[in-house]
Coordinates of C-alpha atoms and ligand atoms in Angstrom, one line a residue:
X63 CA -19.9 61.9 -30.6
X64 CA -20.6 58.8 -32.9
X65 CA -24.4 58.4 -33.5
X66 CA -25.3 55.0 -35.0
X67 CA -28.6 53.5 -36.5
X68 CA -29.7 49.9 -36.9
X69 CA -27.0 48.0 -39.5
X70 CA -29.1 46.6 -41.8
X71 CA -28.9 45.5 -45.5
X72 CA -25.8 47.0 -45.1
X73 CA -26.6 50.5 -44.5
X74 CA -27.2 52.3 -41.2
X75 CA -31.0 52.7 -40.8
X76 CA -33.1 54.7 -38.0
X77 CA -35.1 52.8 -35.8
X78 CA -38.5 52.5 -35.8
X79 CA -38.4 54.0 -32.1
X80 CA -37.4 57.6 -31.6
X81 CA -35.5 56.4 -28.1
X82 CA -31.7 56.0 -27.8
X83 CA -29.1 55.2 -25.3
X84 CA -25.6 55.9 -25.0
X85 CA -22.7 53.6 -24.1
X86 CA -19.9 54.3 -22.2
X87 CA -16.4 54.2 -20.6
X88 CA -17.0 52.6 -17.3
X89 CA -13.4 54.2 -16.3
X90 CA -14.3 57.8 -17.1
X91 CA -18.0 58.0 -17.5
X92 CA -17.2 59.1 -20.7
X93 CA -20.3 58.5 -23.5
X94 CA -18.4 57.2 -26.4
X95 CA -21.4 56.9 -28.9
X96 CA -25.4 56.8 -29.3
X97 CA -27.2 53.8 -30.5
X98 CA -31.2 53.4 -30.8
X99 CA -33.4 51.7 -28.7
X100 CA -34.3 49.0 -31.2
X101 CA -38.2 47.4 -31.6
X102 CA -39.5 44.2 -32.7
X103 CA -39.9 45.7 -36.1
X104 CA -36.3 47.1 -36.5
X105 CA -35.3 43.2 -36.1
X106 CA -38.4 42.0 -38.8
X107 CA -36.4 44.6 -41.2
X108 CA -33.3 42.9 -40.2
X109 CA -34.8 39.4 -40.8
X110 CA -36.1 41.0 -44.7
X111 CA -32.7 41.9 -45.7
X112 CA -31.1 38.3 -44.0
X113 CA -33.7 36.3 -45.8
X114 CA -33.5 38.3 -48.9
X115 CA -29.3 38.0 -48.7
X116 CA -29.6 34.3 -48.3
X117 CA -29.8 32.4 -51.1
X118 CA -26.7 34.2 -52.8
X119 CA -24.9 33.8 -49.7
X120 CA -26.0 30.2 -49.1
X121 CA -24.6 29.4 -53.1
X122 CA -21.4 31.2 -52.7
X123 CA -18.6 28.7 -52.3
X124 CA -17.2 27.8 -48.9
X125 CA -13.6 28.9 -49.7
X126 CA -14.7 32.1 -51.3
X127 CA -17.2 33.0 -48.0
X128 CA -13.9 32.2 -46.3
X129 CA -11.7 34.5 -48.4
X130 CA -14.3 37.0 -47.1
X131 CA -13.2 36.7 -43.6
X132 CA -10.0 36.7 -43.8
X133 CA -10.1 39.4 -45.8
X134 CA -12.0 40.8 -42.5
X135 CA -9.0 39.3 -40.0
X136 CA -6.5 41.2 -42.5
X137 CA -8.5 44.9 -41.5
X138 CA -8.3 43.7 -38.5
X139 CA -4.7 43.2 -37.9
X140 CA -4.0 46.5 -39.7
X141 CA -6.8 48.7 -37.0
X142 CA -6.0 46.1 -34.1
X143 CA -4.6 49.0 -32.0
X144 CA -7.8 51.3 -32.4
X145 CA -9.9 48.4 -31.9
X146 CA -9.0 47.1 -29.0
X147 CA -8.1 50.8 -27.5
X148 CA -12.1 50.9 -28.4
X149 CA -12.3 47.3 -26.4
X150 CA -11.0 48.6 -23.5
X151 CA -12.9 52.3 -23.6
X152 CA -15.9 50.8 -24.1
X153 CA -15.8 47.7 -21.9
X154 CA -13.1 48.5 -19.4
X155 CA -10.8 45.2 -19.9
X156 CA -7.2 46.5 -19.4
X157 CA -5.1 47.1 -22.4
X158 CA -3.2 43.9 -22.8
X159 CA -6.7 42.5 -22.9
X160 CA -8.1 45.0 -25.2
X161 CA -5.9 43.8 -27.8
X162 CA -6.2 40.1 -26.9
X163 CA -9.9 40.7 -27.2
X164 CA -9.2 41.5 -31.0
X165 CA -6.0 39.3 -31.3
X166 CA -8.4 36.5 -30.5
X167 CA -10.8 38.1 -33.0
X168 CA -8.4 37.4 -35.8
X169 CA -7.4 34.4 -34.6
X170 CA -10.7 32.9 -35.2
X171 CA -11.4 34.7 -38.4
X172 CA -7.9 32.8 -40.0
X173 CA -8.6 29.7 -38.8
X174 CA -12.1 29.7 -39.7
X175 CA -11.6 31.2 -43.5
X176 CA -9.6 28.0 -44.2
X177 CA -12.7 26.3 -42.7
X178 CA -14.0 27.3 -46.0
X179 CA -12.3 24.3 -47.3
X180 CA -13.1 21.6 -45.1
X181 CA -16.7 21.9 -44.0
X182 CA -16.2 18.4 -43.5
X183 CA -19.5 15.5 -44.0
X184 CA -18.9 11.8 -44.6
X185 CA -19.5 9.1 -46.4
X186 CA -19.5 5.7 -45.5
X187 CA -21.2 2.5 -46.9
X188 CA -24.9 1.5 -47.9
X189 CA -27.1 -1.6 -47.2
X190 CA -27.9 -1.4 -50.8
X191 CA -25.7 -2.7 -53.9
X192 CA -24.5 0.1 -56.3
X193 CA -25.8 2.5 -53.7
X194 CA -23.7 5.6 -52.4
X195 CA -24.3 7.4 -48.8
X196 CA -23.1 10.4 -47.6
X197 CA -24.1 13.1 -45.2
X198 CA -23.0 17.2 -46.1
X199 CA -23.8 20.2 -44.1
X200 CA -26.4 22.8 -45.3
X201 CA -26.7 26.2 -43.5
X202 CA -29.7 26.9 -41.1
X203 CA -31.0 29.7 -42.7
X204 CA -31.1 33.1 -40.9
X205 CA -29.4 33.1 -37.3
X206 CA -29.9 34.9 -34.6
X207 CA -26.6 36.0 -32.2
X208 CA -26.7 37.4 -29.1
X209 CA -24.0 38.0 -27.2
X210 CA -22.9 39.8 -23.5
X211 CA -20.6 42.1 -23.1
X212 CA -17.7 40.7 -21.8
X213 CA -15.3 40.0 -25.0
X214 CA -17.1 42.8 -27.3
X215 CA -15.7 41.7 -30.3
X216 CA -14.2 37.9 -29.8
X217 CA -17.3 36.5 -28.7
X218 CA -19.0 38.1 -31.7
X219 CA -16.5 37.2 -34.1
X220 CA -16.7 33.3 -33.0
X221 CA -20.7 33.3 -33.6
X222 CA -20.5 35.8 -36.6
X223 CA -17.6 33.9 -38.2
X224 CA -19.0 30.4 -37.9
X225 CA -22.3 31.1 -39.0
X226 CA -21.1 32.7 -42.2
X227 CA -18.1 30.1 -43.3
X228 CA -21.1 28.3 -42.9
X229 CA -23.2 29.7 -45.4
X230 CA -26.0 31.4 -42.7
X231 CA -27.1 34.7 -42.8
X232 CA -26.9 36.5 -39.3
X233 CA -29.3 38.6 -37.2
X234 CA -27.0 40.4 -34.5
X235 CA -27.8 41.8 -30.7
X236 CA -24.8 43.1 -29.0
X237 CA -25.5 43.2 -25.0
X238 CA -26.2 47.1 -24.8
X239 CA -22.7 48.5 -23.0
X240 CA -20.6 46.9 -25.9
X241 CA -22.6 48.0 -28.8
X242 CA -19.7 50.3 -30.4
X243 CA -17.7 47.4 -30.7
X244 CA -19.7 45.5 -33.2
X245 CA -20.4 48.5 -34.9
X246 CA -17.0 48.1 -35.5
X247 CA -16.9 45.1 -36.5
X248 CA -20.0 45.2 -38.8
X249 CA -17.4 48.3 -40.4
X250 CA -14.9 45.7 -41.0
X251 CA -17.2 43.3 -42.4
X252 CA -18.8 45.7 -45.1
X253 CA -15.2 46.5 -45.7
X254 CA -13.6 43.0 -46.6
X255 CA -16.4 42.8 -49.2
X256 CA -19.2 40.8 -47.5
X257 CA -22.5 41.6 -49.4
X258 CA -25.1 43.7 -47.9
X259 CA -27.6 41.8 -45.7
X260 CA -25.5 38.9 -44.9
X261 CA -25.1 40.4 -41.5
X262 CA -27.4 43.0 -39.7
X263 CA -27.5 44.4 -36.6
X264 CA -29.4 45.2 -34.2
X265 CA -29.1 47.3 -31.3
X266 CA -31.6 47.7 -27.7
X267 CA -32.7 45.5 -24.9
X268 CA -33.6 42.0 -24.3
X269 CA -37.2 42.3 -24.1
X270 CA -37.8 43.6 -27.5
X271 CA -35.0 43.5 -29.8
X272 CA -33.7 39.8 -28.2
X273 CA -37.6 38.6 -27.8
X274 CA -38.0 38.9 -31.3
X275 CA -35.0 37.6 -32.3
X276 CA -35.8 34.2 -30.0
X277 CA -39.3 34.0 -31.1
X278 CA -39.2 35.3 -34.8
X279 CA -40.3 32.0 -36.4
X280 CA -37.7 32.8 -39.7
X281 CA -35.1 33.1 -37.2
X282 CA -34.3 29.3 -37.8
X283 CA -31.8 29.3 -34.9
X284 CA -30.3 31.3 -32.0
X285 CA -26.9 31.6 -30.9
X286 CA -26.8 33.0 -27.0
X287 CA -24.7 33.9 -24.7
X288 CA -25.2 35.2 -21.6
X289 CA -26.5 34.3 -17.7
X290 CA -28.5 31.4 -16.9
X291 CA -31.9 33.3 -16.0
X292 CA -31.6 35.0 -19.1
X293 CA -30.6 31.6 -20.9
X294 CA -33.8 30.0 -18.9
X295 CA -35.9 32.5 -20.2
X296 CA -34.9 32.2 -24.1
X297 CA -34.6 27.9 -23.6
X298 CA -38.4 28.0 -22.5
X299 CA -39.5 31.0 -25.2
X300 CA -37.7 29.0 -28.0
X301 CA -39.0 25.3 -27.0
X302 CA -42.2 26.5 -27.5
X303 CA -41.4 27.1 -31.4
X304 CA -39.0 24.3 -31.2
X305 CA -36.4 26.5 -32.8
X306 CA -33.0 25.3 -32.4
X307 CA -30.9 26.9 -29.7
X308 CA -27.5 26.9 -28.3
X309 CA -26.7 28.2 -24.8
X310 CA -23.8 29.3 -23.3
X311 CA -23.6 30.5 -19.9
X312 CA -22.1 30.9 -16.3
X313 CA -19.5 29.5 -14.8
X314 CA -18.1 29.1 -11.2
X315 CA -14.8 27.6 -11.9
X316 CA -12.3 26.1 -9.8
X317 CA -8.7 26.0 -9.2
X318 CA -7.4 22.9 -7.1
X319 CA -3.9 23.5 -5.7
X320 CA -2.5 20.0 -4.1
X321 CA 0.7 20.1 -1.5
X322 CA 2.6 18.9 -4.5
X323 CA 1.9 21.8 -7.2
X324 CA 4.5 24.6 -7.7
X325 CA 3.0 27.5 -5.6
X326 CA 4.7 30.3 -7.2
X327 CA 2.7 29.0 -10.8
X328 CA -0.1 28.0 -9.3
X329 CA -0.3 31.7 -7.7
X330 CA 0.6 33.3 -11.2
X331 CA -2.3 31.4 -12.5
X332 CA -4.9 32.5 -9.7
X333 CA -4.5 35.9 -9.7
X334 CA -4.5 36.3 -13.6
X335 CA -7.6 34.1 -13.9
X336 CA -9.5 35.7 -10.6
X337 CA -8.9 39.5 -11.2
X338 CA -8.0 39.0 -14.7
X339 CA -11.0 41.2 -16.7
X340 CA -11.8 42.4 -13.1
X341 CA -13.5 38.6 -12.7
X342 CA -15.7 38.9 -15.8
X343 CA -15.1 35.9 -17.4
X344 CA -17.2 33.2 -17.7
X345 CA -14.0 31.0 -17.2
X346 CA -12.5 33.5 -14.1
X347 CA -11.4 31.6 -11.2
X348 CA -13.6 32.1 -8.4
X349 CA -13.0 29.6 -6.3
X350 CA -9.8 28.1 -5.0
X351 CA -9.6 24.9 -3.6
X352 CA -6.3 24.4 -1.6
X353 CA -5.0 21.5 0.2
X354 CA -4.0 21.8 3.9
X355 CA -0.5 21.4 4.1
X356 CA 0.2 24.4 1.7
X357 CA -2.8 26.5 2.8
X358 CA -1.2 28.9 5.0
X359 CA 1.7 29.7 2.8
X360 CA -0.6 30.2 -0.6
X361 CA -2.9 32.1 1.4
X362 CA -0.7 34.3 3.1
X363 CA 1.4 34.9 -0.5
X364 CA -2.2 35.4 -2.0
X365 CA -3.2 37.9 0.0
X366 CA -0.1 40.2 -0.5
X367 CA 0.1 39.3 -4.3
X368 CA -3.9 40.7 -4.4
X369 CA -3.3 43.8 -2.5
X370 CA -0.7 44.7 -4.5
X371 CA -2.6 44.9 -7.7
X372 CA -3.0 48.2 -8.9
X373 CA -6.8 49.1 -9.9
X374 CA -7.2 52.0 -12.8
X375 CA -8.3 53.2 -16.1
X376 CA -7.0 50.0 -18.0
X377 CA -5.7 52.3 -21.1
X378 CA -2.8 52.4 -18.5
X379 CA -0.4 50.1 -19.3
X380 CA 0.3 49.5 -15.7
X381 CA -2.6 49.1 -14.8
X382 CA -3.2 45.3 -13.5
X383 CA -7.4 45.6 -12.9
X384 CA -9.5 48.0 -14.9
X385 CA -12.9 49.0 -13.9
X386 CA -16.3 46.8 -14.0
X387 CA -18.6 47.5 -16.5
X388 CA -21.4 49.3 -15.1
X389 CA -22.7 50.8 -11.6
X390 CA -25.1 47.9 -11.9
X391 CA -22.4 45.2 -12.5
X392 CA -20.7 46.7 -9.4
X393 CA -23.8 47.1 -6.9
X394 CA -24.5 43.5 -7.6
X395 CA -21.0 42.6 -6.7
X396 CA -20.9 44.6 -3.8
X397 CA -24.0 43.1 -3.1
X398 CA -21.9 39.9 -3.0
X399 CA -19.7 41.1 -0.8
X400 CA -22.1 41.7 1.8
X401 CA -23.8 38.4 1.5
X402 CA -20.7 37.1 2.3
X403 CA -19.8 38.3 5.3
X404 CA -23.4 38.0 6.2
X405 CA -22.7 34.7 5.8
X406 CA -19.6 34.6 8.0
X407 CA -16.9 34.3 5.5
X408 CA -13.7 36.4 6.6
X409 CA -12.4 39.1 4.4
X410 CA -9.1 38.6 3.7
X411 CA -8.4 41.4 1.5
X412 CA -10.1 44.0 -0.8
X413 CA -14.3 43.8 -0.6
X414 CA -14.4 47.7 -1.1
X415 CA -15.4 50.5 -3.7
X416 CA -12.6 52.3 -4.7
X417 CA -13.4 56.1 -4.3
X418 CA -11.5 59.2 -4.9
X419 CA -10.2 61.6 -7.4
X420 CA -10.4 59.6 -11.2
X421 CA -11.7 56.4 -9.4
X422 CA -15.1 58.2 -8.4
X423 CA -15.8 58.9 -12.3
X424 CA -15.6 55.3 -12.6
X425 CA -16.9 52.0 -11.0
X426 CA -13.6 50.6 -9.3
X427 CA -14.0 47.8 -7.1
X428 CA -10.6 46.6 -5.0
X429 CA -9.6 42.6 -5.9
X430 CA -11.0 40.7 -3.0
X431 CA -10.4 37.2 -1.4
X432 CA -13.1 35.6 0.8
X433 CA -11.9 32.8 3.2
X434 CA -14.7 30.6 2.9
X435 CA -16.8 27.3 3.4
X436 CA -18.0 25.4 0.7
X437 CA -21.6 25.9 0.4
X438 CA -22.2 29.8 1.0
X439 CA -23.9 31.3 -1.4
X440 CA -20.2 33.5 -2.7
X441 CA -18.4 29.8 -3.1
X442 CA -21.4 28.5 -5.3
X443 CA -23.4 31.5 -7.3
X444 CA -21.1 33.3 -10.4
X445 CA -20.4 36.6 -9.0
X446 CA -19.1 38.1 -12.4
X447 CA -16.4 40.1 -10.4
X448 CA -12.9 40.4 -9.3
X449 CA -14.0 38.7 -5.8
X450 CA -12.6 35.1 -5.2
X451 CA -13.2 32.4 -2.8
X452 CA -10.4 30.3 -1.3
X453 CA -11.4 27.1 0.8
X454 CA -9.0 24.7 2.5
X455 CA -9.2 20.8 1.7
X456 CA -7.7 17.4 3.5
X457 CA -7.3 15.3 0.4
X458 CA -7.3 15.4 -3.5
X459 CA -10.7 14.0 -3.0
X460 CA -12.4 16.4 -1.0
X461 CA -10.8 18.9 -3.1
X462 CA -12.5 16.9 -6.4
X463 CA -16.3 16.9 -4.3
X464 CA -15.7 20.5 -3.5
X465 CA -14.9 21.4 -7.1
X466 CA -18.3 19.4 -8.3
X467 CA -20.9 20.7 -6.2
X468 CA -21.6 23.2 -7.6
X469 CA -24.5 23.7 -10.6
X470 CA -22.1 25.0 -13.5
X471 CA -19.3 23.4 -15.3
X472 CA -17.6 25.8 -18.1
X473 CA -14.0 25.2 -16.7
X474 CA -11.7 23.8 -13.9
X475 CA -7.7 23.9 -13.1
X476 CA -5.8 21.5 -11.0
X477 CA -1.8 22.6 -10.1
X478 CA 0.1 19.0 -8.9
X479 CA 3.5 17.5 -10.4
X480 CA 1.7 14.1 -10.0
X481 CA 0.9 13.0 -13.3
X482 CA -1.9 10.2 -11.9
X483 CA -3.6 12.7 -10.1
X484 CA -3.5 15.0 -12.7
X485 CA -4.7 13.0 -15.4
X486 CA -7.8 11.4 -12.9
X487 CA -8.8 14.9 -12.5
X488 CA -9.4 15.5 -16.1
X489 CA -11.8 12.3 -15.7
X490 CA -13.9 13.5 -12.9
X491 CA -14.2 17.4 -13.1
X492 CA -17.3 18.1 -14.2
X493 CA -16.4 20.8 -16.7
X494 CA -16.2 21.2 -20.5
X495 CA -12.5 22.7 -19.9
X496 CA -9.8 21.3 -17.7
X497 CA -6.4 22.6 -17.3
X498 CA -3.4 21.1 -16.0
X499 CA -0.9 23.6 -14.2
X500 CA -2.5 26.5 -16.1
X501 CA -5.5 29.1 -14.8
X502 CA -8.8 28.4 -16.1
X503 CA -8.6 31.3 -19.0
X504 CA -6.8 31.4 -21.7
X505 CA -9.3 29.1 -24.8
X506 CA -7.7 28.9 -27.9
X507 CA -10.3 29.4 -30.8
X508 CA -9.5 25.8 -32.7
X509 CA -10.7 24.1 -29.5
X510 CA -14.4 22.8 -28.4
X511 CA -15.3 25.4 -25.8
X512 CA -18.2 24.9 -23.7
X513 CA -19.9 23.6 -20.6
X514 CA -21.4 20.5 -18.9
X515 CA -24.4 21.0 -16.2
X516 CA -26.5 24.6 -16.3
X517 CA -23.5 26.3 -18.1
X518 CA -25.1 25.4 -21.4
X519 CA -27.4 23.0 -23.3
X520 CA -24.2 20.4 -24.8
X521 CA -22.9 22.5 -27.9
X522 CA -19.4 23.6 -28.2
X523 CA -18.6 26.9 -29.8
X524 CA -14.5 27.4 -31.3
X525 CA -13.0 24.3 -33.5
X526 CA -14.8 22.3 -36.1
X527 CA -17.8 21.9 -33.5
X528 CA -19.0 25.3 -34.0
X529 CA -20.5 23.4 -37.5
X530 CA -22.8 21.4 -35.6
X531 CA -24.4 24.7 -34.1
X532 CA -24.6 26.4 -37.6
X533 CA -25.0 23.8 -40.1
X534 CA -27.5 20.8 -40.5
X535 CA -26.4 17.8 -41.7
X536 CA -28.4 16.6 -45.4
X537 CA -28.2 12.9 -45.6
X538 CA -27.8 11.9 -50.0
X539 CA -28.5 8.0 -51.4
X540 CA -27.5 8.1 -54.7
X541 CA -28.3 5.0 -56.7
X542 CA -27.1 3.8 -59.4
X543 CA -28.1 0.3 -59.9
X544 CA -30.5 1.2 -62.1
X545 CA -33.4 -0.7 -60.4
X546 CA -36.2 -0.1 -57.1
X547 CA -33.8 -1.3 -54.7
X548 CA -35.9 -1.6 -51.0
X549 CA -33.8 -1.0 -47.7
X550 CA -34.5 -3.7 -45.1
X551 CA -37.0 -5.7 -47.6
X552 CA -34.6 -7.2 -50.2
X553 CA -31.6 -6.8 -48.9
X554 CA -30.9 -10.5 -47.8
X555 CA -28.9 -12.0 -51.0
X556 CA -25.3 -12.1 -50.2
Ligands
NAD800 P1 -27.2 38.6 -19.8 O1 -27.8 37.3 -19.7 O2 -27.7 39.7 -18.9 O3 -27.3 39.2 -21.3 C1 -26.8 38.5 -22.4 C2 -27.5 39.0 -23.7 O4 -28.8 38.6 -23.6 C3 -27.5 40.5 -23.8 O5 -27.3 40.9 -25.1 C4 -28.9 40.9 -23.3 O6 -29.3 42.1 -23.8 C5 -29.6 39.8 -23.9 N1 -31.0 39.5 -23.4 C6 -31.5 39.9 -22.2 N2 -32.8 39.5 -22.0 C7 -33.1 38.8 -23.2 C8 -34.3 38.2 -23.6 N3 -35.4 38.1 -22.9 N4 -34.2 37.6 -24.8 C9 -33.1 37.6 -25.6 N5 -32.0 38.2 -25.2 C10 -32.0 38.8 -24.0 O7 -25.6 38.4 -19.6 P2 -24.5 39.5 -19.5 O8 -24.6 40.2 -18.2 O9 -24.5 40.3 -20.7 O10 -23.2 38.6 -19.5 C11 -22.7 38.0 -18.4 C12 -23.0 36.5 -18.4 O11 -22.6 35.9 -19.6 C13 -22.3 35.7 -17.3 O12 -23.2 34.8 -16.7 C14 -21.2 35.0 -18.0 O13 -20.7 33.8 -17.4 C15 -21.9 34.7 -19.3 N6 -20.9 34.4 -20.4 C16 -20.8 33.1 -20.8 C17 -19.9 32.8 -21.8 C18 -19.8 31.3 -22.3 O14 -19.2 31.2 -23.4 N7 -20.2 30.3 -21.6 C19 -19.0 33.7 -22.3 C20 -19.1 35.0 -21.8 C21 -20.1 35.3 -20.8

């Protein structure tokens, strides 16, 4: 078994703390590797060797920081299969997934290495005679990441990648099930050539190794994602050091399915975005909104499709639903199950823990659809599992109010063959993401993604908008008329 210390400076230090934990294969129980128990001082080491790798890294060239990565994307490609075998292992995301998770990876790492070259600022005019004006991006400084656990490497790779095309040096927490696969990552990293204390991390729980992180004053901003209590907690620890701080966080996304919309799609698309990563997307669909003149017949066909989707160890390739993460993930969804029928929603299939022969070395949950009312508790809080709720609607309206009441907005679907309706949708969901005849996963890494309302606080991570979370923009005058030349005092002569 692989027994890791804190990556930083590019070397793998002990902890400060003589306390480890392991992580593990949700599917087997299996404990894949040992990582420490980090403390506030493991991350002030980390912070040392970011601040001391900064000005080097903050000098080197755009384009050459991006030849770095994608000299990172090419290891990538070439240990894709191990990787995201290790994705799946370690986080319990079937297969297909595994590999998406690292295919994503890559993805991001390409297109932001040729980032390198744009980087883009502006320039425009002055008030001024013989005066130039222009605005270029500078890094922060030393970031913070911190990520959950539910794309182990993409998520990483999106914050990791921006914030170094960017010129940033990075302080790292990986949520504590999916520590092994940033290991990995940082392997890959010290591989392609990046230099040693460009990125560190660090490994342990929230309440030291993430506190720090947040409150560390030469941490000059923080990258998070996560839930909304913990992103509460880290808004209101952060404002009081008014560090700069992007959130990105729950979702309780919609799919709207009008009497016009081609069922057999818009069931495709339900299914792969509901039980899809077991439910543990921030975009899963977990709530579908369905108008009344096709209810019966995409309820019935929803039922049957979900109970014939076979639960397992996802390294099967068969295998449609792997395991959740954790015995706490699945008590708390099982808690969720409860509530609902405590609060009179009917069970239309599923709602049970899998048990018997490999499933009870595991935590196996069956796909479950709730037949519901809009405003219980399972059709408005994220559940974070493969449990959906299905409510019936009169009117593309009613479906619309349904889909908006609700406090989160990462991402939203509608399925209709009318083009008007489609296109007013994308107007009045509240969501950063709205797709048209397609489920509500599936972001592609060159495009804003993000949420409106409690999902986050207005950034966008993927596309050129990640720069606005890792870079600050410098503002330049350049004057070359050769005399004290006053903004808004002697500007008047035309
Ligand atoms: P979480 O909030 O429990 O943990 C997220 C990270 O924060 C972990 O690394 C955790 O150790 C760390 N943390 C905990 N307490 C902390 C503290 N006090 N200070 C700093 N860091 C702390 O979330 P999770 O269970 O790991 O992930 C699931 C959640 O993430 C869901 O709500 C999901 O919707 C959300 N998510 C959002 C996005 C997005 O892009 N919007 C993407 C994936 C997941």
């Amino acid at each position: 078994m692989q027994q890791y210390g804190q990556f930083i400076g590019g070397e793998w230090a002990p902890s400060s703390s003589k306390r480890t934990f392991d992580t593990q294969n949700p599917a087997t129980g299996e404990v894949l590797a040992t990582f420490p128990q980090g403390t506030r001082d493991d991350v002030r080491r980390a912070i040392d060797a970011a601040e001391a790798a900064l000005p080097k890294w903050r000098s080197t060239p755009a384009p050459r920081r991006g030849e770095l990565l994608l000299e990172a994307a090419r290891i990538m490609r070439v240990r894709k299969r191990e990787l995201g075998e290790l994705v799946t292992k370690e986080m319990g995301k079937v297969i297909a997934e595994g590999l998406g998770d690292v295919q994503e990876s890559i993805d991001f790492l390409e297109y932001i290495a040729g980032e390198g070259r744009r980087l883009l600022g502006e320039t425009t005019t002055s008030e001024l005679r013989s005066r130039f004006s222009m605005w270029v991006r500078r890094p922060k400084g030393v970031v913070g990441c911190i990520t959950p656990w539910n794309f182990p490497t993409a998520i990483p790779t999106w914050k990791i990648g921006a914030a170094l095309v960017s010129g940033n040096t990075v302080v790292f927490k990986p949520a504590s099930y999916t520590p092994l696969c940033v290991a990995k990552l940082a392997e890959v990293y010290a591989e392609a050539g990046l230099p040693p204390g460009v990125l560190n991390v660090v490994t342990g729980p929230g309440s030291s190794v993430g506190n720090e992180i947040v409150e560390n004053p030469r941490v000059r901003h923080v990258s998070f994602t996560g839930g909304v209590p913990t992103g509460i907690d880290v808004y209101a620890r952060a404002a009081k050091l008014l560090k700069s701080i992007e959130l990105e966080l729950g979702g309780k996304n919609p799919v709207i399915v009008m009497d016009d919309a081609n069922l057999d799609l818009a069931l495709e698309g339900v299914l792969f975005g509901a039980f899809g990563t077991a439910g543990q997307r921030c975009t899963a669909t977990s709530r579908l909104i369905v108008h009344e003149a096709v209810y019966d017949e995409v309820v019935g066909k929803l039922v049957d499709r979900t109970r014939a989707l076979k639960v397992g160890n996802g390294m099967d390739p068969k295998v449609d639903v792997g395991p959740v993460v954790s015995k706490e993930q699945e008590r708390a969804i099982l808690d969720y199950v409860r509530i609902g029928l405590e609060e009179g929603a009917k069970l239309l299939v599923g709602g049970e823990k899998l048990t018997g022969g490999a499933y009870d070395r595991g935590f196996f949950l069956e796909p479950t659809v709730f037949e519901a009312r809009h405003g219980m508790r399972v059709t408005k809080e994220e559940i974070f599992g493969p449990v959906l709720s299905v409510m019936k609607v009169p009117s593309y309206e009613a479906a619309v109010k349904v889909a908006n009441d609700v406090e989160y907005g990462l991402s939203s679907s509608i399925y209709t063959r009318n083009v008007n309706l489609a296109m007013k949708a994308i107007e009045v969901l509240e969501a950063g993401i709205t797709y048209v005849n397609a489920p509500t996963i599936g972001a592609e890494c060159h495009m804003p993604f993000g949420g409106v309302k409690d999902t986050g606080n207005g950034h966008r991570e993927g596309g050129w908008t990640a720069y606005d979370i890792f870079s600050e923009p410098k503002t330049v005058y350049i004057d070359y008329s050769g005399a004290l030349q006053k903004a808004q005092i002697d500007n008047a002569e035309y």
